[in-house]
PDB file of C-alpha atoms in Angstrom:
ATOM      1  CA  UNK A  30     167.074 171.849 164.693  1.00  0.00           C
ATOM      2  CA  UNK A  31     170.484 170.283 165.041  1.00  0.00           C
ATOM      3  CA  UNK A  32     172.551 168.441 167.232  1.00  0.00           C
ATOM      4  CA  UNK A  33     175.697 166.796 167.557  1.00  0.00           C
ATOM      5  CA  UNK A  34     176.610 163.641 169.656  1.00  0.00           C
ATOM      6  CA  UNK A  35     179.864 162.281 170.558  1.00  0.00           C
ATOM      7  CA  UNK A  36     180.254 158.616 171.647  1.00  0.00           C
ATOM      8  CA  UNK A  37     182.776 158.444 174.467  1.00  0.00           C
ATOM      9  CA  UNK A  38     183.347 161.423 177.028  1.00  0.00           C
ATOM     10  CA  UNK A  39     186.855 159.833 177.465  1.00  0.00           C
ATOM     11  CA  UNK A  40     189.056 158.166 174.877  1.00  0.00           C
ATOM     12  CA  UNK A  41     192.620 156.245 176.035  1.00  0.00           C
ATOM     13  CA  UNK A  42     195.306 155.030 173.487  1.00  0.00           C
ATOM     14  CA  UNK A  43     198.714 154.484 173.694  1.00  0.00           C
ATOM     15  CA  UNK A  44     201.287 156.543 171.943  1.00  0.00           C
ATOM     16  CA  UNK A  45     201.504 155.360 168.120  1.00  0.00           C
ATOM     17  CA  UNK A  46     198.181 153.865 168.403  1.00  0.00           C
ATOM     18  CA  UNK A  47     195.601 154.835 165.792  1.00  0.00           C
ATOM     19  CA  UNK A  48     193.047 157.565 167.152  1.00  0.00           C
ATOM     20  CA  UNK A  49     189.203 156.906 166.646  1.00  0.00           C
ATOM     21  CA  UNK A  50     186.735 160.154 167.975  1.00  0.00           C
ATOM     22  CA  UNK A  51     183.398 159.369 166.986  1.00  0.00           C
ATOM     23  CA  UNK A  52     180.704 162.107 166.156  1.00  0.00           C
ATOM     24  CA  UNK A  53     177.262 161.826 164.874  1.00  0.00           C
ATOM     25  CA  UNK A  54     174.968 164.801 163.744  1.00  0.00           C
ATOM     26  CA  UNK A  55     171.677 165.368 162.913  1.00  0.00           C
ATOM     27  CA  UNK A  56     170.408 168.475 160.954  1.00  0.00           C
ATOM     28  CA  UNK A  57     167.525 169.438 158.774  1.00  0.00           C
ATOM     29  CA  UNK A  58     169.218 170.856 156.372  1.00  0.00           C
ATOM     30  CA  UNK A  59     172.547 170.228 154.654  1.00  0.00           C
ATOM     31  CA  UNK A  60     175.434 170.805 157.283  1.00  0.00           C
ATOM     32  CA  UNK A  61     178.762 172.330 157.925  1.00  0.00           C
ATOM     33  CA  UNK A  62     180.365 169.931 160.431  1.00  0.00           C
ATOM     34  CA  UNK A  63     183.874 170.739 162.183  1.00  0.00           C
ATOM     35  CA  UNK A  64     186.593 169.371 164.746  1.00  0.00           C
ATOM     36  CA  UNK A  65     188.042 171.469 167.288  1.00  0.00           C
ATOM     37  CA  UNK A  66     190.796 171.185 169.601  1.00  0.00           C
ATOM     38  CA  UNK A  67     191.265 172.648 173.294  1.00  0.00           C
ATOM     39  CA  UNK A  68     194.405 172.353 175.277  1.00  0.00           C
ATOM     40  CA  UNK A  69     194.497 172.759 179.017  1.00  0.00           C
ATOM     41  CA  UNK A  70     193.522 176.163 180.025  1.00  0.00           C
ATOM     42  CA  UNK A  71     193.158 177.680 176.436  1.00  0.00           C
ATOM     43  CA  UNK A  72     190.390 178.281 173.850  1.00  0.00           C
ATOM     44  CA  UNK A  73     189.029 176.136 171.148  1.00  0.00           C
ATOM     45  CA  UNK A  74     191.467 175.713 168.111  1.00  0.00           C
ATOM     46  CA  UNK A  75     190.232 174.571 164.758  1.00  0.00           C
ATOM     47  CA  UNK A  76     191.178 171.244 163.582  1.00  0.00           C
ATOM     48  CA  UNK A  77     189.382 171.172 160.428  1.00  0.00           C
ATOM     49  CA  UNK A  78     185.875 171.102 158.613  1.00  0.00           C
ATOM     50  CA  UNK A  79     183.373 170.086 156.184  1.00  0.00           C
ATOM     51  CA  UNK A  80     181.808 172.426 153.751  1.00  0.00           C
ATOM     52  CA  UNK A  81     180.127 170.361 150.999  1.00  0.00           C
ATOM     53  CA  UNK A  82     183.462 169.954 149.064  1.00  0.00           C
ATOM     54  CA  UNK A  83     185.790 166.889 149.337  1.00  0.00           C
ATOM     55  CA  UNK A  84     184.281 164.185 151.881  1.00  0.00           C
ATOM     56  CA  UNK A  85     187.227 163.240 152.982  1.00  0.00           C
ATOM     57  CA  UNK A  86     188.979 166.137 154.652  1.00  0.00           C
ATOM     58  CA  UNK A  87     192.348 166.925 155.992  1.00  0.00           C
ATOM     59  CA  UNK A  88     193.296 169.011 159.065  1.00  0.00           C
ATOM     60  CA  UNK A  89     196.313 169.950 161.184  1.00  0.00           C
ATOM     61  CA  UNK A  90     198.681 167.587 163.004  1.00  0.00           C
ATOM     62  CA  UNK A  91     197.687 164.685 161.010  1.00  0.00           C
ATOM     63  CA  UNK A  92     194.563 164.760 161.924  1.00  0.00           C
ATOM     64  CA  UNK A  93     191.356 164.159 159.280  1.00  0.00           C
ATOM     65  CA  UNK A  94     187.572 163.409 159.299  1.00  0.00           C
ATOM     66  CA  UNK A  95     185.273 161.788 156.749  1.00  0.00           C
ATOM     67  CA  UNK A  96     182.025 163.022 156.354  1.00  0.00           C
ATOM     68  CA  UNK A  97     179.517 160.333 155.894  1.00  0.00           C
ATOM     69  CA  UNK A  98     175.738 161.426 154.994  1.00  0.00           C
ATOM     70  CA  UNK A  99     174.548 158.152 154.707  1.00  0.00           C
ATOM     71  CA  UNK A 100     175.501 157.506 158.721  1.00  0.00           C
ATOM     72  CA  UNK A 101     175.345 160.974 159.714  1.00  0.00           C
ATOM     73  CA  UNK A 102     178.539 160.511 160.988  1.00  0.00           C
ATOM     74  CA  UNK A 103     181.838 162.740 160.850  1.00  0.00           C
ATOM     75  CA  UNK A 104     184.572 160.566 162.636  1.00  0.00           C
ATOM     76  CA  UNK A 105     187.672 161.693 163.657  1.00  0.00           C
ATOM     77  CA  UNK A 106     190.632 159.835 163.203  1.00  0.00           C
ATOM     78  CA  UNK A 107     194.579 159.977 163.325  1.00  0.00           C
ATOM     79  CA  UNK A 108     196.915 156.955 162.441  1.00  0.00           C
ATOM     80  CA  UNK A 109     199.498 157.526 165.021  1.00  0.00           C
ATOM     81  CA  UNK A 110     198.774 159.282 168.602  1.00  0.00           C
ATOM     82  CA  UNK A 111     201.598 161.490 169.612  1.00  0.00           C
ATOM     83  CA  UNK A 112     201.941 162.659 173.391  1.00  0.00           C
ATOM     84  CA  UNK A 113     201.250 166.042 172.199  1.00  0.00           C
ATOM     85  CA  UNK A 114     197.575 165.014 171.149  1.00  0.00           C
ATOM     86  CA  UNK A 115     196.206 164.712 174.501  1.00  0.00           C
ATOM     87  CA  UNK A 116     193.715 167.470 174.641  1.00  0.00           C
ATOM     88  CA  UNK A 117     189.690 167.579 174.320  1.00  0.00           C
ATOM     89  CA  UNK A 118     188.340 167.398 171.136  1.00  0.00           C
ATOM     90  CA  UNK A 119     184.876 168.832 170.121  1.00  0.00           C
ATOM     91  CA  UNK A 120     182.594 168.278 166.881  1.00  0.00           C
ATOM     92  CA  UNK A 121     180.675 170.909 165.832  1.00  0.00           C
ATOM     93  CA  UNK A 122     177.509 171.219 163.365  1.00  0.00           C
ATOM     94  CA  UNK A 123     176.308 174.605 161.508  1.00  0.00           C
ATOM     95  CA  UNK A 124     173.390 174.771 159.171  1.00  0.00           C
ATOM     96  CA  UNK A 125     174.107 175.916 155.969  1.00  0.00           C
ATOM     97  CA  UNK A 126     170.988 178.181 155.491  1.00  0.00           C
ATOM     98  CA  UNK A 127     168.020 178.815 157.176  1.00  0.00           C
ATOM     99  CA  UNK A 128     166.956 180.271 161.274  1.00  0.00           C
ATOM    100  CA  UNK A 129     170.367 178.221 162.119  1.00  0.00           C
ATOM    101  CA  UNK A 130     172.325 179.839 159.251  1.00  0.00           C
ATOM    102  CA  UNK A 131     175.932 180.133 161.215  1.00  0.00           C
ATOM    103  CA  UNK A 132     175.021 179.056 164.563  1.00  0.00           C
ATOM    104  CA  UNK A 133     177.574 176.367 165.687  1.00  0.00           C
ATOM    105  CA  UNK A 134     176.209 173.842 167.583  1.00  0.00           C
ATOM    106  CA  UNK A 135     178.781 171.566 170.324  1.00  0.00           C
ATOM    107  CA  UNK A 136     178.972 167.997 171.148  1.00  0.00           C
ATOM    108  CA  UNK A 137     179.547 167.545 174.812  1.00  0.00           C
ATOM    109  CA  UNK A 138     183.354 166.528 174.288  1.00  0.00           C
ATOM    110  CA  UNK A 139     185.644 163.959 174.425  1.00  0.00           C
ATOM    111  CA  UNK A 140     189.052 164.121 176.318  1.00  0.00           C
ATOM    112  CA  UNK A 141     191.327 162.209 174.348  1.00  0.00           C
ATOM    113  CA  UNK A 142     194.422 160.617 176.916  1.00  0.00           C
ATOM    114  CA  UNK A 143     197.575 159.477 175.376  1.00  0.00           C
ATOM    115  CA  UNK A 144     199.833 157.164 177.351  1.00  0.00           C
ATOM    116  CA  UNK A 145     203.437 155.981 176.597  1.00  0.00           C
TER     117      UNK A 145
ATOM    118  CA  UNK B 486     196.911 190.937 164.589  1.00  0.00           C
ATOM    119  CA  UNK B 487     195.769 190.568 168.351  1.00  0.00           C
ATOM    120  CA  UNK B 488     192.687 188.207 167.231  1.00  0.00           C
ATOM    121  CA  UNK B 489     189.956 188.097 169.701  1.00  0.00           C
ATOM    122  CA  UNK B 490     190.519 188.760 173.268  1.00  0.00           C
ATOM    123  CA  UNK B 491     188.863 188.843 176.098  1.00  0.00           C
ATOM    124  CA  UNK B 492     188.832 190.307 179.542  1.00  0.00           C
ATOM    125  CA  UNK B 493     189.593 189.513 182.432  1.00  0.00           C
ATOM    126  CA  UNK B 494     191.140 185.863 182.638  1.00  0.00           C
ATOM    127  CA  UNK B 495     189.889 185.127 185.842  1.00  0.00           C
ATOM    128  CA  UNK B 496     186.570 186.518 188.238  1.00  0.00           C
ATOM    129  CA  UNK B 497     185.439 185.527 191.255  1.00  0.00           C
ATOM    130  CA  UNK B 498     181.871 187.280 192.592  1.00  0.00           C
ATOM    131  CA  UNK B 499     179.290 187.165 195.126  1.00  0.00           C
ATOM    132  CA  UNK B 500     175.836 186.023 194.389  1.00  0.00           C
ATOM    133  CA  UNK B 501     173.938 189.138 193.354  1.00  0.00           C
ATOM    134  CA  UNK B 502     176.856 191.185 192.320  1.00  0.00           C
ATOM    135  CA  UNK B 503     177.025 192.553 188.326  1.00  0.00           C
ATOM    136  CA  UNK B 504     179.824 192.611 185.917  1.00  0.00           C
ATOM    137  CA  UNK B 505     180.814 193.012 182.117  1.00  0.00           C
ATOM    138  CA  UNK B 506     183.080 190.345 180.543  1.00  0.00           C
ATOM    139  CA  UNK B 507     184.579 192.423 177.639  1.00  0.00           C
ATOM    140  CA  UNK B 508     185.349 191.076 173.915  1.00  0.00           C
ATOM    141  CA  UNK B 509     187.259 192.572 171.141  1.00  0.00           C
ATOM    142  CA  UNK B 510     188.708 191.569 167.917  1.00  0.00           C
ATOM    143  CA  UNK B 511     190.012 193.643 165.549  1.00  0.00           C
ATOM    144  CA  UNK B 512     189.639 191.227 161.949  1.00  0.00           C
ATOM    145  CA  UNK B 513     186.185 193.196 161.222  1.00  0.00           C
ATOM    146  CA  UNK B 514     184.088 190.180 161.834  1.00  0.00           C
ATOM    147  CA  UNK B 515     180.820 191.283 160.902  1.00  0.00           C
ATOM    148  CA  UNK B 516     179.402 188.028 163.563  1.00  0.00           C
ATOM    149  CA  UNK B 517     180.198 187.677 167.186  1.00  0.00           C
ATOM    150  CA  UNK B 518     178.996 184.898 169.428  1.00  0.00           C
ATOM    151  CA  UNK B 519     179.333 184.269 173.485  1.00  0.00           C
ATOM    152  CA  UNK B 520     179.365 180.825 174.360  1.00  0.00           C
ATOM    153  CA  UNK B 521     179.765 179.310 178.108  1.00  0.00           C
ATOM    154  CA  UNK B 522     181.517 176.040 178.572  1.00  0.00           C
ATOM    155  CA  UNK B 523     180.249 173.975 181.538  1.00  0.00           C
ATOM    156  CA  UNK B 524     181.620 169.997 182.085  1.00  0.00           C
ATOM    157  CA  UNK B 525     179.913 167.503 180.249  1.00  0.00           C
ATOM    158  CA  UNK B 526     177.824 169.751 178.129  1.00  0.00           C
ATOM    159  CA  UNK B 527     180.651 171.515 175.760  1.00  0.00           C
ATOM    160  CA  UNK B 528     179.707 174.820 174.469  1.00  0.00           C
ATOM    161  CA  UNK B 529     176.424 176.545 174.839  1.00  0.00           C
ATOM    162  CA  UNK B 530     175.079 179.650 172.685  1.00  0.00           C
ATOM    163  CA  UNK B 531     174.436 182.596 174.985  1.00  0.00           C
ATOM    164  CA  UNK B 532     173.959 185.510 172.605  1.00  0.00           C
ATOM    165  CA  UNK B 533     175.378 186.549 168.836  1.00  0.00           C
ATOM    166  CA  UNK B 534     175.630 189.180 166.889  1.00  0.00           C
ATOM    167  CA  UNK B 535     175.448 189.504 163.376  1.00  0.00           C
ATOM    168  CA  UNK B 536     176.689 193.467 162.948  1.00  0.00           C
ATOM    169  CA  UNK B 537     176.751 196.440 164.790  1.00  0.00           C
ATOM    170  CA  UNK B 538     173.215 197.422 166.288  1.00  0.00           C
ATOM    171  CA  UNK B 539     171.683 193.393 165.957  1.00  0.00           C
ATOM    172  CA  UNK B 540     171.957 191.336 168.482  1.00  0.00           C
ATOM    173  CA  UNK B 541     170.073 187.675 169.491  1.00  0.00           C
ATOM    174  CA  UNK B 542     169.428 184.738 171.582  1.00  0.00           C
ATOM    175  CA  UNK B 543     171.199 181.470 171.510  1.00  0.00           C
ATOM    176  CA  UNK B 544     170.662 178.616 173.671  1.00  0.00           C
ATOM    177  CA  UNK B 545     171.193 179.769 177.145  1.00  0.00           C
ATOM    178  CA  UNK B 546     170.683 183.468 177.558  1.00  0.00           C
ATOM    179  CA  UNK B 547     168.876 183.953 180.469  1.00  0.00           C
ATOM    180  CA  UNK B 548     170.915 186.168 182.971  1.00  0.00           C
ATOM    181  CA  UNK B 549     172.947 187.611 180.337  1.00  0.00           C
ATOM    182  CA  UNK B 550     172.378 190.814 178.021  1.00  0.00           C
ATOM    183  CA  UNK B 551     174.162 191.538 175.334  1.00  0.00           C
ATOM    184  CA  UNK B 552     174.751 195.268 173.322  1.00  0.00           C
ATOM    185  CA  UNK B 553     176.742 195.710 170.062  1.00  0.00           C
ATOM    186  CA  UNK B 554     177.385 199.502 169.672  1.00  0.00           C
ATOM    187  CA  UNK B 555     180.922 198.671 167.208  1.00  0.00           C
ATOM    188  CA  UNK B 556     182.188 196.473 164.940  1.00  0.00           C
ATOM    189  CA  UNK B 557     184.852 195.572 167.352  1.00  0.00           C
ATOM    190  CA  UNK B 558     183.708 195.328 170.896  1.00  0.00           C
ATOM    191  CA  UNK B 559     180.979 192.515 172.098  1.00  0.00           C
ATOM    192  CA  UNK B 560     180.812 192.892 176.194  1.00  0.00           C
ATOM    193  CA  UNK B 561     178.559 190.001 178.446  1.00  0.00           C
ATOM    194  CA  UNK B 562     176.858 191.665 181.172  1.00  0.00           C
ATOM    195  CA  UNK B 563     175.695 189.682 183.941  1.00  0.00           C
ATOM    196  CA  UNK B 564     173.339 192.025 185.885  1.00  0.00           C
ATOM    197  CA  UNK B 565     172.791 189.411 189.042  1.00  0.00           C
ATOM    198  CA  UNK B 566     175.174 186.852 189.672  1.00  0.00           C
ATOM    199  CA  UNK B 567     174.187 183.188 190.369  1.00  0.00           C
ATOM    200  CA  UNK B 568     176.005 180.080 191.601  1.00  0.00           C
ATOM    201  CA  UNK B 569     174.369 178.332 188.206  1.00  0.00           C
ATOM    202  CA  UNK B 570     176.572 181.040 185.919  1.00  0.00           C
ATOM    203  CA  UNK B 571     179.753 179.880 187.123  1.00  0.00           C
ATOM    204  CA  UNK B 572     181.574 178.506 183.703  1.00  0.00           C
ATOM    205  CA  UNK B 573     184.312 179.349 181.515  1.00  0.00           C
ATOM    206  CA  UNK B 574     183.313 181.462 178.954  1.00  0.00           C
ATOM    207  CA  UNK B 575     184.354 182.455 175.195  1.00  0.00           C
ATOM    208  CA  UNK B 576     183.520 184.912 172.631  1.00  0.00           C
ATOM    209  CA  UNK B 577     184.165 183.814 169.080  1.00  0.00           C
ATOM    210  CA  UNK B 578     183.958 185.995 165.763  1.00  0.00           C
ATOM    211  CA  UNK B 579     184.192 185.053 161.877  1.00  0.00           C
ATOM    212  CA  UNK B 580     183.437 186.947 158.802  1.00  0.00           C
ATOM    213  CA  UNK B 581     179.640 186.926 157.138  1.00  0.00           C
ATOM    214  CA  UNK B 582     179.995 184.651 154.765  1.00  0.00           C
ATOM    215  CA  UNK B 583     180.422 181.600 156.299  1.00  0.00           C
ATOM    216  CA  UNK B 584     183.966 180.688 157.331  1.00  0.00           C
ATOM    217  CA  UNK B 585     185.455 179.207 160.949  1.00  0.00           C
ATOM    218  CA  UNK B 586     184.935 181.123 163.869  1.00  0.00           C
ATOM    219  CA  UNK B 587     187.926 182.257 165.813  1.00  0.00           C
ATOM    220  CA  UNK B 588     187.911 181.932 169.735  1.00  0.00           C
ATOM    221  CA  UNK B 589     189.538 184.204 172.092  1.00  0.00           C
ATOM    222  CA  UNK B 590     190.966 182.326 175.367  1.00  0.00           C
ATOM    223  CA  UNK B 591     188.789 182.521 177.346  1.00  0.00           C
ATOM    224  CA  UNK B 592     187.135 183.997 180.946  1.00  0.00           C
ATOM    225  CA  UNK B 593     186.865 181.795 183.684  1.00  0.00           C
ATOM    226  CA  UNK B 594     184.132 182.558 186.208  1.00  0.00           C
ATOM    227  CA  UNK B 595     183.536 181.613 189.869  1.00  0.00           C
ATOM    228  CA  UNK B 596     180.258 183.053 191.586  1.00  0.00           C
ATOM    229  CA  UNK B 597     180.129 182.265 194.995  1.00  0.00           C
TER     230      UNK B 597
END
């Protein structure tokens, strides 16, 4: 089984501020883990993810996550908010094989404000 | 390419009445998923499909059936309304080997 938790439903920095999403996973086999993006009224936009390749790993809009096995962990983080990040943000875990195989499993969210 | 789209934006029904929430992409994803969104809780599995012909369970699927006669097309049906399936729902597709999925915007549904 696997599940994904993320610490904060609501995250506030100001603009230029460095942005911390936290997410922690928990799988029974190796994982795929991934960040998405939603924007008011849209669908779910991928941010970037984690295949068993580089541990550190880059995504769009400055955006990049670190995966950490040791911690289970798969942080988010951006060095300088921009207005134009304020959106809800979702981690994601897929097993890489077995019954799960594919299956993309949600944390609950975290709305991400940016203020001026 | 259109990606995945879905139909319509917006519902609103009575309690007990049926619909289809359609689904299409046109990348020849061999998998297609239904998720609903609900506050608080993110996205939930409802039902997948791996090809044409095979479809299963996810998390949530009570109240929903699923049938995957093409490649392209994976329609929701809700045969009986209920206050409790009022959500915002998405259909997502990505290839077979594993790769991100790709959402379409979404259907937002009020059941009164």
């Amino acid at each position: 089984a696997q599940s994904v938790t993320q610490l904060g439903s609501h995250v506030s920095v100001s603009e230029g501020a460095l942005v911390l999403l936290r997410c922690n996973y928990s799988s029974s086999v190796p994982p795929y883990l991934f960040w998405y993006v939603q924007y008011p009224n849209q669908g779910l936009q991928l941010l970037l993810k984690y295949t068993s390749a580089a541990t550190l790993v880059k995504g769009i809009n400055g955006f990049e996550a670190e995966f950490k096995k040791s911690e289970t962990s798969f942080h988010l983080t951006k060095p300088s908010a921009h207005m134009s990040d304020a959106a809800e943000y979702f981690c994601a875990v897929s097993d890489q094989r077995g019954t799960s195989y594919g299956k993309l499993t949600f944390g609950q969210g975290t709305i991400l404000t940016v203020h001026p | 390419n259109a990606g995945v789209t879905q139909t319509p934006k917006f519902q609103v029904l009575k309690t007990g009445q049926s619909m289809t929430l359609q689904c299409a992409q046109d990348m020849n994803h061999e998998y297609m998923s239904w998720y609903r969104q609900d506050p608080g809780m993110g996205l939930r599995l409802i039902h997948y499909s791996v090809g044409a012909g095979i479809t299963d369970q996810g998390e949530v699927p009570n109240g929903y059936n699923v049938s995957r006669s093409t490649t392209e097309d994976f329609p929701l049906r809700l045969l009986s309304a209920a206050p409790s399936q009022t959500s915002v729902y998405f259909c997502a597709s990505r290839y077979r080997d594993f790769n991100e999925q790709f959402f379409g915007p979404g259907t937002r549904l009020t059941v009164l």
